[in-house]
Coordinates of C-alpha atoms in Angstrom, one line a residue:
X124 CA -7.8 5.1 16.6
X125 CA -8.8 3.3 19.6
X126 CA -6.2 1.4 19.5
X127 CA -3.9 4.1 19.6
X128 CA -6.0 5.5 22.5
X129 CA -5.9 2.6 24.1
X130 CA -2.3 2.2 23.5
X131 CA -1.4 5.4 25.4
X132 CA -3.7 5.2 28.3
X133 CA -1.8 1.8 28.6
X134 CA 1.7 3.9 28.6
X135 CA 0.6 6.1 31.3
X136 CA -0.5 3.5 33.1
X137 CA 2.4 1.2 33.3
X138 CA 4.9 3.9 33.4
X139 CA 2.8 4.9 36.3
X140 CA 3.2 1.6 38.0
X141 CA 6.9 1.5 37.0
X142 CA 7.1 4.4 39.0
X143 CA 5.4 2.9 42.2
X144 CA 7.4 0.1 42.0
X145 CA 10.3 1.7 41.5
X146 CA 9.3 4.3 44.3
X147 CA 8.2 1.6 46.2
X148 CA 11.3 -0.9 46.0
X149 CA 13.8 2.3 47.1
X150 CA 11.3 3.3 49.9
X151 CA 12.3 -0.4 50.8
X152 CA 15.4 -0.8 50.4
X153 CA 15.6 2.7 52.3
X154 CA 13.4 1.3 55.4
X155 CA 15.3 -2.0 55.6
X156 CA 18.6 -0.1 55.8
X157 CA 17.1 2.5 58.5
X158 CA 15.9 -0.8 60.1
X159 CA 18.6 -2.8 59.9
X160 CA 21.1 0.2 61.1
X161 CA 18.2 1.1 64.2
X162 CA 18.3 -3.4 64.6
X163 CA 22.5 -2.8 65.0
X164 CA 22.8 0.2 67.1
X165 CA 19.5 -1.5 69.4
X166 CA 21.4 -4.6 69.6
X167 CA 24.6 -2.9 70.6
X168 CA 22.8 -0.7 73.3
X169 CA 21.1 -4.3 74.5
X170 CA 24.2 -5.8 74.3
X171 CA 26.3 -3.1 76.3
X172 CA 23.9 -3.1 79.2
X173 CA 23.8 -7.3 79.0
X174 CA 27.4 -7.2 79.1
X175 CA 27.6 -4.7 81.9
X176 CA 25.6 -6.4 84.3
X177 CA 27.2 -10.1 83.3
X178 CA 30.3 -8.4 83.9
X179 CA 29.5 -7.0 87.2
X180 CA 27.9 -10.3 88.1
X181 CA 30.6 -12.8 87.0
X182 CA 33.0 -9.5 88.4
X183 CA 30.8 -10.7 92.3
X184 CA 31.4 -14.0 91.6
X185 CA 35.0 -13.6 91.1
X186 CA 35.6 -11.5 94.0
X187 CA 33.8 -14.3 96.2
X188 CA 37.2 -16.4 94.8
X189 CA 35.2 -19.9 94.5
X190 CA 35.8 -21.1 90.9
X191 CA 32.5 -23.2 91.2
X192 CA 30.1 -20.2 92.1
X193 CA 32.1 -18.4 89.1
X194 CA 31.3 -21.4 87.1
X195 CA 27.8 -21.2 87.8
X196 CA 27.3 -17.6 87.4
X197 CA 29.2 -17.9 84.4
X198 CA 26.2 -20.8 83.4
X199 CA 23.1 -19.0 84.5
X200 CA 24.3 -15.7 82.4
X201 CA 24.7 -18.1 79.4
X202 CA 21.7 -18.7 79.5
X203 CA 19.7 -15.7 79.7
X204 CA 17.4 -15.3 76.2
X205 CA 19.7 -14.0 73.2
X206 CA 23.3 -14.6 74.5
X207 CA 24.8 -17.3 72.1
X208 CA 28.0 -17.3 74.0
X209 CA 29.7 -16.4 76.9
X210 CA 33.1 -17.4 77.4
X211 CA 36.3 -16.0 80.0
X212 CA 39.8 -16.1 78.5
X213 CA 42.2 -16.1 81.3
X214 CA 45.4 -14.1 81.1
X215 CA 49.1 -16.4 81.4
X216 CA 49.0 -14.8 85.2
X217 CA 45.6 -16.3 86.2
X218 CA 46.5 -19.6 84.6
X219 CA 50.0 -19.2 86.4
X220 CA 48.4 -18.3 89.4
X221 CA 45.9 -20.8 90.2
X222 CA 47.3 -23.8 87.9
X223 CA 44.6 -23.8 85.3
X224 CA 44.3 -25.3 82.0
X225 CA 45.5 -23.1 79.2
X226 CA 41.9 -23.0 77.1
X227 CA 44.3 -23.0 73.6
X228 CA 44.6 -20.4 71.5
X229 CA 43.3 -17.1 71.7
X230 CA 41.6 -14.5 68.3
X231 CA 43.4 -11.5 67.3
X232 CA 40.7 -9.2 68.8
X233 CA 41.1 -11.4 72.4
X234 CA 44.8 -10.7 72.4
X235 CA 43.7 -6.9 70.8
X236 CA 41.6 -6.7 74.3
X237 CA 44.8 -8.2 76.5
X238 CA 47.2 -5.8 74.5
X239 CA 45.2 -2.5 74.9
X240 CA 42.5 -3.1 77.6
X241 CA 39.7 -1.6 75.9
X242 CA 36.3 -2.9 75.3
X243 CA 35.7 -4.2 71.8
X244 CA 32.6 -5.1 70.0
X245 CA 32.3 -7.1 66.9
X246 CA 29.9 -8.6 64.4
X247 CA 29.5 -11.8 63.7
X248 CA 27.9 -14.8 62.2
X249 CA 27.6 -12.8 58.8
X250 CA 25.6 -10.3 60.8
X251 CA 23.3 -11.8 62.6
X252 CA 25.0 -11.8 65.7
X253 CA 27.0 -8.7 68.1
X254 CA 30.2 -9.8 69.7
X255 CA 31.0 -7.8 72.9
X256 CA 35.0 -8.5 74.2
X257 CA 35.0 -6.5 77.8
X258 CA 38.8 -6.9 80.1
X259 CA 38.5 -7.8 83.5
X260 CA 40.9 -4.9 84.6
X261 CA 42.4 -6.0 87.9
X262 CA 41.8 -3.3 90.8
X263 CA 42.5 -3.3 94.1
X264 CA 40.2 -5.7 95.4
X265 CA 42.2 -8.7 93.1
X266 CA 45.2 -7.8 94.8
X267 CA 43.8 -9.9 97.5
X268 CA 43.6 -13.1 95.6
X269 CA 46.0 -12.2 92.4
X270 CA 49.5 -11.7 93.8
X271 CA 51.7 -11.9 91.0
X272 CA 49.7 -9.3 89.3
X273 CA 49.4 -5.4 89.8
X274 CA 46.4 -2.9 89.5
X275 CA 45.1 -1.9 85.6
X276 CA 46.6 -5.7 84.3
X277 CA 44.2 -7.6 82.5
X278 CA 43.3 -10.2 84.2
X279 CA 41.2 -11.7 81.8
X280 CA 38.4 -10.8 78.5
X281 CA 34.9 -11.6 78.6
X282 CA 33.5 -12.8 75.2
X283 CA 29.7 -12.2 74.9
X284 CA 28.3 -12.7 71.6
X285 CA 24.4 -11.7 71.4
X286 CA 21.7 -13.2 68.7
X287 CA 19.9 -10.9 66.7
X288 CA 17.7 -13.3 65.7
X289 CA 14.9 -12.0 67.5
X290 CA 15.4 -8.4 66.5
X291 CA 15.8 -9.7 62.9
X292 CA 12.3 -11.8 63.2
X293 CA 10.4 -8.1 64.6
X294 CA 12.0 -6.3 62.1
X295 CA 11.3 -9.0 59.3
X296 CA 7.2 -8.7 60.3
X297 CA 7.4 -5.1 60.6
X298 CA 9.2 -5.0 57.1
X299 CA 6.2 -7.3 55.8
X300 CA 3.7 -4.9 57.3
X301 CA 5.3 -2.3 55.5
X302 CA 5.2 -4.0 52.4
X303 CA 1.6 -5.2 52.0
X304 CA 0.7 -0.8 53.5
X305 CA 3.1 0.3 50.3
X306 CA 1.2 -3.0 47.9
X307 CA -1.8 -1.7 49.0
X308 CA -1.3 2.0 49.0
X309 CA -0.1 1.7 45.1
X310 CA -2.9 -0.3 43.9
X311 CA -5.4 2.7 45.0
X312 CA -2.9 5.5 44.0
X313 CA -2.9 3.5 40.6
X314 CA -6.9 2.8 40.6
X315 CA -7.6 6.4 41.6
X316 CA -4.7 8.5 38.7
X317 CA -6.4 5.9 36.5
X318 CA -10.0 6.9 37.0
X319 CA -8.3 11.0 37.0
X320 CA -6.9 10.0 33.6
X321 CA -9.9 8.5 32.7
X322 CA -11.6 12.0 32.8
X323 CA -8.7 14.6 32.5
X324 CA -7.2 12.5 29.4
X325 CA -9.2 10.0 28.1
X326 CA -13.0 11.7 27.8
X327 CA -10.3 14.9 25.9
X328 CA -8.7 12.4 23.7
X329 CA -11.9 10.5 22.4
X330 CA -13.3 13.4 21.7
X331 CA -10.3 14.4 19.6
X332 CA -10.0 11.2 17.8
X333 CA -13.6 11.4 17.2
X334 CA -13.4 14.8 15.5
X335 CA -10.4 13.4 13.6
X336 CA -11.8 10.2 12.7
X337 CA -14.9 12.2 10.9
X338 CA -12.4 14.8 9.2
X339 CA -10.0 11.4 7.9
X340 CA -12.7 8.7 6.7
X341 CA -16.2 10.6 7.2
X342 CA -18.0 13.1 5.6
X343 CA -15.1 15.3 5.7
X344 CA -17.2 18.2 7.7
X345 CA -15.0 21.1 7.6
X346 CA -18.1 23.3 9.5
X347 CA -17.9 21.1 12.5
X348 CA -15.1 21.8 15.1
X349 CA -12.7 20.1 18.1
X350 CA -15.5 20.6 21.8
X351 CA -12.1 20.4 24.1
X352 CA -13.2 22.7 27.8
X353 CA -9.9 22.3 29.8
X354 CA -7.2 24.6 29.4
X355 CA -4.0 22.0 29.5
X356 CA -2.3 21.0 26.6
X357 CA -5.2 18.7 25.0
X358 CA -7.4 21.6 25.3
X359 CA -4.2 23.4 23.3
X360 CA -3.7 20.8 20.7
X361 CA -7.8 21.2 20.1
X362 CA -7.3 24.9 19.8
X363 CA -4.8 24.1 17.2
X364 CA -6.3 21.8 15.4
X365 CA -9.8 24.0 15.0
X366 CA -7.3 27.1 13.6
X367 CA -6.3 24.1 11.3
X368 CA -9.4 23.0 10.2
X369 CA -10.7 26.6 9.7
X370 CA -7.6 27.2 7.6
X371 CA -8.5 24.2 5.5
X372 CA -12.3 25.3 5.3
X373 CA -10.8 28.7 3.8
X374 CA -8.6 27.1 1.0
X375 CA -11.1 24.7 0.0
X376 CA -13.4 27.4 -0.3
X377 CA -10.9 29.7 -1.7
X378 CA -10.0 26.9 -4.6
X379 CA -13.4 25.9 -5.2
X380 CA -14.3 29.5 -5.9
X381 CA -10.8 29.3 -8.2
X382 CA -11.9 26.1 -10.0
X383 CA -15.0 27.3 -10.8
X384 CA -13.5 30.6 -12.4
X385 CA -11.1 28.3 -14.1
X386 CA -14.1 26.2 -15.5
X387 CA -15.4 29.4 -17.1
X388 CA -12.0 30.5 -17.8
X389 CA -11.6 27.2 -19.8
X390 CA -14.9 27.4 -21.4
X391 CA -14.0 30.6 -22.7
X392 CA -10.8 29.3 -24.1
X393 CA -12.2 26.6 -25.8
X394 CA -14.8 29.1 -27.7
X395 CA -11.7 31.2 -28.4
X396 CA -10.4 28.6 -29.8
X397 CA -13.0 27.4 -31.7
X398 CA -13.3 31.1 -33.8
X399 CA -9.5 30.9 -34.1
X400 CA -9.8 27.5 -35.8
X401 CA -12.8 28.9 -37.5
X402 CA -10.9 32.0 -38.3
X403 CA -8.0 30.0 -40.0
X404 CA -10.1 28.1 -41.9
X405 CA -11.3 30.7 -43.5
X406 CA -7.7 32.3 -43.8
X407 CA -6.8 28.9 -45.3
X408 CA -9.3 29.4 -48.0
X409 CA -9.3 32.7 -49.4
X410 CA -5.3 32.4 -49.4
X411 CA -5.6 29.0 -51.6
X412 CA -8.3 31.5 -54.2
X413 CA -5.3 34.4 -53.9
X414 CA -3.0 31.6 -54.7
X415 CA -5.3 30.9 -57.6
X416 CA -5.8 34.1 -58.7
X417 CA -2.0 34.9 -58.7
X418 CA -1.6 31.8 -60.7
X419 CA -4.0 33.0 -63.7
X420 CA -2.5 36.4 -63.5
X421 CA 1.0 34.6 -64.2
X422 CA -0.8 33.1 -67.1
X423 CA -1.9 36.3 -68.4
X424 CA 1.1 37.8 -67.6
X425 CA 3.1 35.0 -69.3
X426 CA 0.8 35.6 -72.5
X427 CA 1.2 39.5 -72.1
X428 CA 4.4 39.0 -72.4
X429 CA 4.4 36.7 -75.9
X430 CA 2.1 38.9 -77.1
X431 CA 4.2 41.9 -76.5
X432 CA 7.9 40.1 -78.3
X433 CA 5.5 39.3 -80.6
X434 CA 4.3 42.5 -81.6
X435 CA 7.3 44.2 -81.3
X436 CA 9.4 41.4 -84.0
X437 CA 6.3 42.1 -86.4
X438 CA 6.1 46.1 -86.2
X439 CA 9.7 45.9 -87.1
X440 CA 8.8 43.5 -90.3
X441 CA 5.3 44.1 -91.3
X442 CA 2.8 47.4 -90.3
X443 CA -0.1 45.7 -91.1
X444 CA 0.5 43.3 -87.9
X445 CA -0.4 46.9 -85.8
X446 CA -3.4 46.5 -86.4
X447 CA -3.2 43.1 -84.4
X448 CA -1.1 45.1 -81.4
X449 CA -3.6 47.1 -80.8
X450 CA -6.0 44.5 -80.4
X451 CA -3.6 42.7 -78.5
X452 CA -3.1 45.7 -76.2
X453 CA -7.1 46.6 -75.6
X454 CA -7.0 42.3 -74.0
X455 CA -3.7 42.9 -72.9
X456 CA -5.1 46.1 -70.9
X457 CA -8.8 44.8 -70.6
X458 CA -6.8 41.8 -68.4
X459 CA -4.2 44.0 -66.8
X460 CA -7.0 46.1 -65.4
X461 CA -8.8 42.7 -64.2
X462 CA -5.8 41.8 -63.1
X463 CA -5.1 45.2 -60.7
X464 CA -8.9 44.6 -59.6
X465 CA -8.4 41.2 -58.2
X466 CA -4.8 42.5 -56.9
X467 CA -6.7 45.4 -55.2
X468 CA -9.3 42.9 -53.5
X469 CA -7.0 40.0 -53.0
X470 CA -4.5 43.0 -51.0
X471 CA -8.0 43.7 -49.0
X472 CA -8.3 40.2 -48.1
X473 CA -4.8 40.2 -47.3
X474 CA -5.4 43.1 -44.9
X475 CA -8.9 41.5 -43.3
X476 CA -6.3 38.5 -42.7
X477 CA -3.5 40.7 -40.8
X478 CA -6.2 42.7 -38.9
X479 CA -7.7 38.9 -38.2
X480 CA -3.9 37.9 -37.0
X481 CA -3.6 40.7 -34.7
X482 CA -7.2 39.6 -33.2
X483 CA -5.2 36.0 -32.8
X484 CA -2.5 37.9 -30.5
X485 CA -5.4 39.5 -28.6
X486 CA -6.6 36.0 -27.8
X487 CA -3.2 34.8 -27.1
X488 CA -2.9 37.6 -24.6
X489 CA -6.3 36.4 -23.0
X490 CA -4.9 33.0 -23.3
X491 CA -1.6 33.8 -21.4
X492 CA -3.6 35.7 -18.7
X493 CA -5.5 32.6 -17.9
X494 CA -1.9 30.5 -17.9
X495 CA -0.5 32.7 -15.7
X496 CA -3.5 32.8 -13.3
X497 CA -3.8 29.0 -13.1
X498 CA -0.3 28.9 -12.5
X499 CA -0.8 31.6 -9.8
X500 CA -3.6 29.7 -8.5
X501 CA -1.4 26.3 -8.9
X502 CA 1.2 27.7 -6.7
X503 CA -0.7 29.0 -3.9
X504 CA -3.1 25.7 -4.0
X505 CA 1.0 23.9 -3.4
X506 CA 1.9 26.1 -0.7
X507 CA -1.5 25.7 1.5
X508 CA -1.0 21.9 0.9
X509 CA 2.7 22.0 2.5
X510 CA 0.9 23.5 5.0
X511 CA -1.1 20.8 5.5
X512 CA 1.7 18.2 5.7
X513 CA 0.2 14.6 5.2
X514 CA -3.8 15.8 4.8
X515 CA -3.0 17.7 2.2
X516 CA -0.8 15.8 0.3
X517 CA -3.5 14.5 -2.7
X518 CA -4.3 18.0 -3.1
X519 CA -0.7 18.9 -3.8
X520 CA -0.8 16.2 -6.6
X521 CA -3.3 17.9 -8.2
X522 CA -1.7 21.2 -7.6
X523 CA 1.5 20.2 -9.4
X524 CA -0.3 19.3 -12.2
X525 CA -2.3 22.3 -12.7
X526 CA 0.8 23.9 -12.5
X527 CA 2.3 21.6 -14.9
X528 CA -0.4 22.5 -17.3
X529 CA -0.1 25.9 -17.4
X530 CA 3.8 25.6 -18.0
X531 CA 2.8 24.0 -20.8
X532 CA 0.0 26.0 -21.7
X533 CA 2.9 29.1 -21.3
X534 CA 5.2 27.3 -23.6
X535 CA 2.9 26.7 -26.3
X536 CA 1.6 30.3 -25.8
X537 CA 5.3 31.4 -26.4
X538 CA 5.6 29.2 -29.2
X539 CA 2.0 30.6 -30.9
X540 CA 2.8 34.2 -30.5
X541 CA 6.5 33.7 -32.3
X542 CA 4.7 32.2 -35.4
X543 CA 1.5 34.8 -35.1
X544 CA 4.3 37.4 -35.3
X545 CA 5.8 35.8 -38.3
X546 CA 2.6 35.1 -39.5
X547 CA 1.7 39.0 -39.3
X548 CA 4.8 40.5 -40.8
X549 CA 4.7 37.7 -44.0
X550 CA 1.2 39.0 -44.2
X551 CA 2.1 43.1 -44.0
X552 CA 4.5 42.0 -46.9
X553 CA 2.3 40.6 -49.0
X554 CA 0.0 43.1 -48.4
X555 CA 2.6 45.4 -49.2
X556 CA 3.6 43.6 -52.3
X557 CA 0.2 43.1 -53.9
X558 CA -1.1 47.0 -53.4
X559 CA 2.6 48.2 -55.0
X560 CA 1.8 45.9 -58.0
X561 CA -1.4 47.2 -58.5
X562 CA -0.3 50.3 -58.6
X563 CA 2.2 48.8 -60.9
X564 CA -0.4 47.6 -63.1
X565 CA -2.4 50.6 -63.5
X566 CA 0.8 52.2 -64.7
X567 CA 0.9 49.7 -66.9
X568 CA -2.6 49.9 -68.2
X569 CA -2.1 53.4 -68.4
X570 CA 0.7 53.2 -70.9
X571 CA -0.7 50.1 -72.5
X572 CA -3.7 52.8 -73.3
X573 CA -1.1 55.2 -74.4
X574 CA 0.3 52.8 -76.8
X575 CA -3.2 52.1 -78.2
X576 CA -3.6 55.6 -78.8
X577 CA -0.4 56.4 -80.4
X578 CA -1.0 53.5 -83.0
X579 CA -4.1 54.6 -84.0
X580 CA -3.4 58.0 -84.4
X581 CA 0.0 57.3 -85.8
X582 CA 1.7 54.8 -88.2
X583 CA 4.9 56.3 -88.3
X584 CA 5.6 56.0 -84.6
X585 CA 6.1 52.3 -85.4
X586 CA 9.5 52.3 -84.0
X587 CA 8.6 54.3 -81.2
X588 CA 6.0 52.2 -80.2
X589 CA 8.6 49.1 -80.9
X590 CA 10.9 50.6 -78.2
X591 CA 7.8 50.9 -76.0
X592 CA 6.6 46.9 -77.2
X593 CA 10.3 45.9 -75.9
X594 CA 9.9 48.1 -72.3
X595 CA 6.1 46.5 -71.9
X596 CA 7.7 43.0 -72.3
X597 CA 10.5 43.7 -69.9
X598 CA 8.2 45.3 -67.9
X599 CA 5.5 41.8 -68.0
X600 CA 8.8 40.0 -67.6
X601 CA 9.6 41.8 -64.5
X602 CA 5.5 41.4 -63.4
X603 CA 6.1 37.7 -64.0
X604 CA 8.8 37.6 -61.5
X605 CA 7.3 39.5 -58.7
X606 CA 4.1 37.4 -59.4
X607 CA 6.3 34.4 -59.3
X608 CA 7.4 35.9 -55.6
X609 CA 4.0 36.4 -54.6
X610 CA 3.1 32.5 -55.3
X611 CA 6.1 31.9 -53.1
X612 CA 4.4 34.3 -50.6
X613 CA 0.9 32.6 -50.9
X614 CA 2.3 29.2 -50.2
X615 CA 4.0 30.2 -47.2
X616 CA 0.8 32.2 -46.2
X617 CA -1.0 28.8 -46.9
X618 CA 1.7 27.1 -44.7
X619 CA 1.2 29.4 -41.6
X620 CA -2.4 29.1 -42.0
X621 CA -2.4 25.2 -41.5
X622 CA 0.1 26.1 -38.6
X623 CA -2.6 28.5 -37.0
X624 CA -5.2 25.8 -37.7
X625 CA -3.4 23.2 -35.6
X626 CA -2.4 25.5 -33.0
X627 CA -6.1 26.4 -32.9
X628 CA -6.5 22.7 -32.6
X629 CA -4.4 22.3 -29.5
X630 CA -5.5 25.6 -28.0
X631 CA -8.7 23.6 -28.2
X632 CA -7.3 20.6 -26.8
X633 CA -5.8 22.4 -24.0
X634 CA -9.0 23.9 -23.0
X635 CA -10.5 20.6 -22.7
X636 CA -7.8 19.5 -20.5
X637 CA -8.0 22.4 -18.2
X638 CA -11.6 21.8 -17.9
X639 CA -11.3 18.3 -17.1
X640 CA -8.5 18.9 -14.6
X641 CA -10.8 21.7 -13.2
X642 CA -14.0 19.1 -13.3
X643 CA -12.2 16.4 -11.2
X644 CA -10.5 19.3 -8.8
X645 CA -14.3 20.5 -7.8
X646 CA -15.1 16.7 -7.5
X647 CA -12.5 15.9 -5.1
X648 CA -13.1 19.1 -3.1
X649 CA -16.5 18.6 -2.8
X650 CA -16.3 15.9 -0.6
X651 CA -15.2 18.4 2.4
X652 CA -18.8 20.1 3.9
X653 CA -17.6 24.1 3.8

């Protein structure tokens, strides 16, 4: 973080001398052109009043008509300080006139100056130098001397070419001055924004990086919040970031609260569980004993039913075997009235076992309830981590898979309530089933009794009583079967009860999950002070 810190204070700070210098360079590139324009218009000024009063000495000279005081004039003029040259072309008249020696050839601007008599001034030597060109304009006081020529002819140009060395020197020292003022003026306008950043940026910013340093790697004090005075943007962005942390104090509390529900949501569950396994255990077992009671009831029914072709082939062949019927009968209904008692309690059982089922839904409801509240829980605990961004995003991990978990636990709910259902209507129908066949039974018994009766009373009802030997055997026959369908009903009882035993288990297993998902959510949490 102090790097960072470090790294922007050194942003500002060369990005503020990037902008002196940068400031500083067109400032002087700004003054040297104002100086150098204020150097050429000086020098042109200097040079007009040098060339005037040249002109009008050389102009005294000439009208005194001796070339060797011209000559001299011409001399002492050259040598006044900052005149580089001075040089008189002579016109074709002068040369004519007095039988001089042509001085070669003349520049373009000379003959410009012959051509159009107007003054000229140039610069030269790459600009370090002016170049005045004046005509000497004949007038009426030439006429004198100049008799082939006529007033307004040019009579000859005056070339004066003035350094501006010495300007250039003055202006080079002032420039320098200039300079080392602007050098010296930026190092204290950078020394003094850097001891103003210093307190306006830097004290703000440590302070910040402080606060965030503690919340990133430190205790994680979520009570503790951003001491920022000014009212700028850093005092802004600490504004923003206390709304933050207080946010994240209010989830974390907020979850923590929901993680300790969901601990006691999932101890619940487990105990839940734990009957239900309990429960279908115990469904498990009196099923198997109603399996084995149906089994010895098919026995005795298969007997009942030997017994009763038996007796009716020997009443048709032999009347002393009555005698044996009717003892046959009193078992036959001595064990078909067992039999309808341990129909009647096994179709009790059967009944405690639906009403038990029904209790299982009841528990499933509770147990969806939960799912759907973790899930609830699971998606806000997602959203308030996308709002923190980068902070939050270990605490979306967990959220996903908390809400992961209750998919599951919804899918599995989905899947335990289809099979309860089936689980409840094969149970109604064997209920059903059992109670109809002990009514069944009792008919039976009833007539069985009947039949007893008639034989003793009666002998020659032998056929009758035939007829009804032949219906009670069709009748066992038809017992037989629907006993046969209620072993078939009994296994698949037994089946759904392992089913609701390991559904029970998972349930259970589940509940440990969401416990231990819950246990490592409050661990993680409580490393933030709330």
């Amino acid at each position: 973080m102090d790097s960072i810190r470090r790294s922007i204070g050194l942003k500002i700070v060369l990005s503020l001398i990037a902008i002196l210098l940068i400031t500083s360079a067109m400032l002087q590139w700004v003054v040297t052109r104002e100086f150098k324009e204020s150097q050429l218009e000086s020098g042109k000024k200097h040079l007009q009043m040098l060339s005037e009063s040249v002109f009008q000495t050389v102009r005294g000279a000439m009208n005194l008509g001796d070339p060797v005081v011209v000559e001299e004039t011409l001399k002492k003029a050259g040598e006044i300080k900052g005149v580089k040259k001075l040089t008189i072309y002579k016109s074709p008249q002068v040369i004519e006139l007095f039988n001089l020696q042509n001085t070669g050839t003349i520049s373009q601007e000379v003959a410009g100056v012959f051509k159009n008599s107007k003054q000229e001034t140039l610069i030269s030597d790459g600009g370090h130098a002016l170049k005045i060109l004046s005509p000497l304009v004949a007038t009426q006081e030439c006429m004198a001397c100049h008799t082939n020529a006529k007033v307004g002819d040019v009579l000859g140009v005056m070339d004066l070419e003035y350094s501006l060395a010495d300007l250039e020197n003055d202006i080079a020292a002032m420039m320098t001055k200039t300079v080392l003022t602007m050098i010296a003026g930026a190092i204290f306008t950078i020394i003094f924004l850097m001891l103003i950043l210093r307190r306006i940026i830097g004290t703000p910013l440590k302070e910040l990086l402080e606060r965030v340093k503690d919340l990133a790697g430190g205790e994680g004090d979520l009570t503790s919040r951003v001491s920022v005075n000014s009212k700028d943007e850093l005092g802004e962005i600490a504004s923003n970031i206390n709304l933050f942390i207080e946010k994240i104090q209010q989830v974390i509390v907020t979850v923590l609260a929901t993680a300790s529900d969901s601990k006691e949501i999932a101890s619940v569950l487990s105990k839940h569980a734990t009957a239900l396994q309990s429960s279908t255990v115990t469904q498990s077992i009196k099923v198997d004993e109603s399996k084995k009671l149906t089994e010895l009831v098919e026995k005795d029914l298969d007997r009942s039913e030997e017994y009763s072709i038996q007796t009716a082939e020997e009443m048709l062949t032999s009347y002393q075997t009555l005698e044996k019927m009717v003892s046959s009968l009193d078992r036959v209904v001595e064990d078909i009235l067992m039999a309808s008692r341990r129909e009647l309690d096994t179709s009790a059982k059967v009944v405690t076992t639906a009403q038990q089922t029904v209790e299982i839904k009841q528990i499933l409801t509770i147990i969806r309830d939960i799912a759907d509240q973790t899930n609830l829980l699971a998606l806000n605990a997602a959203i308030e981590a996308a709002r923190a961004g980068e902070h939050g995003r270990g605490f979306a991990v967990v959220a996903d898979e908390v809400r992961k978990l209750a998919e599951r636990t919804q899918k599995s709910l989905s899947e335990i309530d289809a099979t309860v259902n089936v689980v409840v209507q094969s149970v109604e129908d064997v209920s059903q089933t059992m109670h109809e066949n002990a009514e069944w039974i009792n008919g039976v018994s009833v007539e069985a009794t009947l039949v007893k009766d008639q034989a003793d009373t009666t002998k020659n009802t032998n056929k009758e009583t035939s007829e009804i030997a032949k219906k009670a055997s069709m009748e066992v026959v038809a017992i037989g079967q629907r006993t046969k369908e209620l072993m078939q009903m009994m296994t698949e009882t037994s089946s759904l009860a392992s089913e609701n035993e390991q559904i029970a288990n998972e349930l259970q297993q589940i509940a440990g999950k969401l416990d231990a998902v819950t246990h490592e959510l409050t661990e993680e949490l409580s490393a933030f002070k709330v």
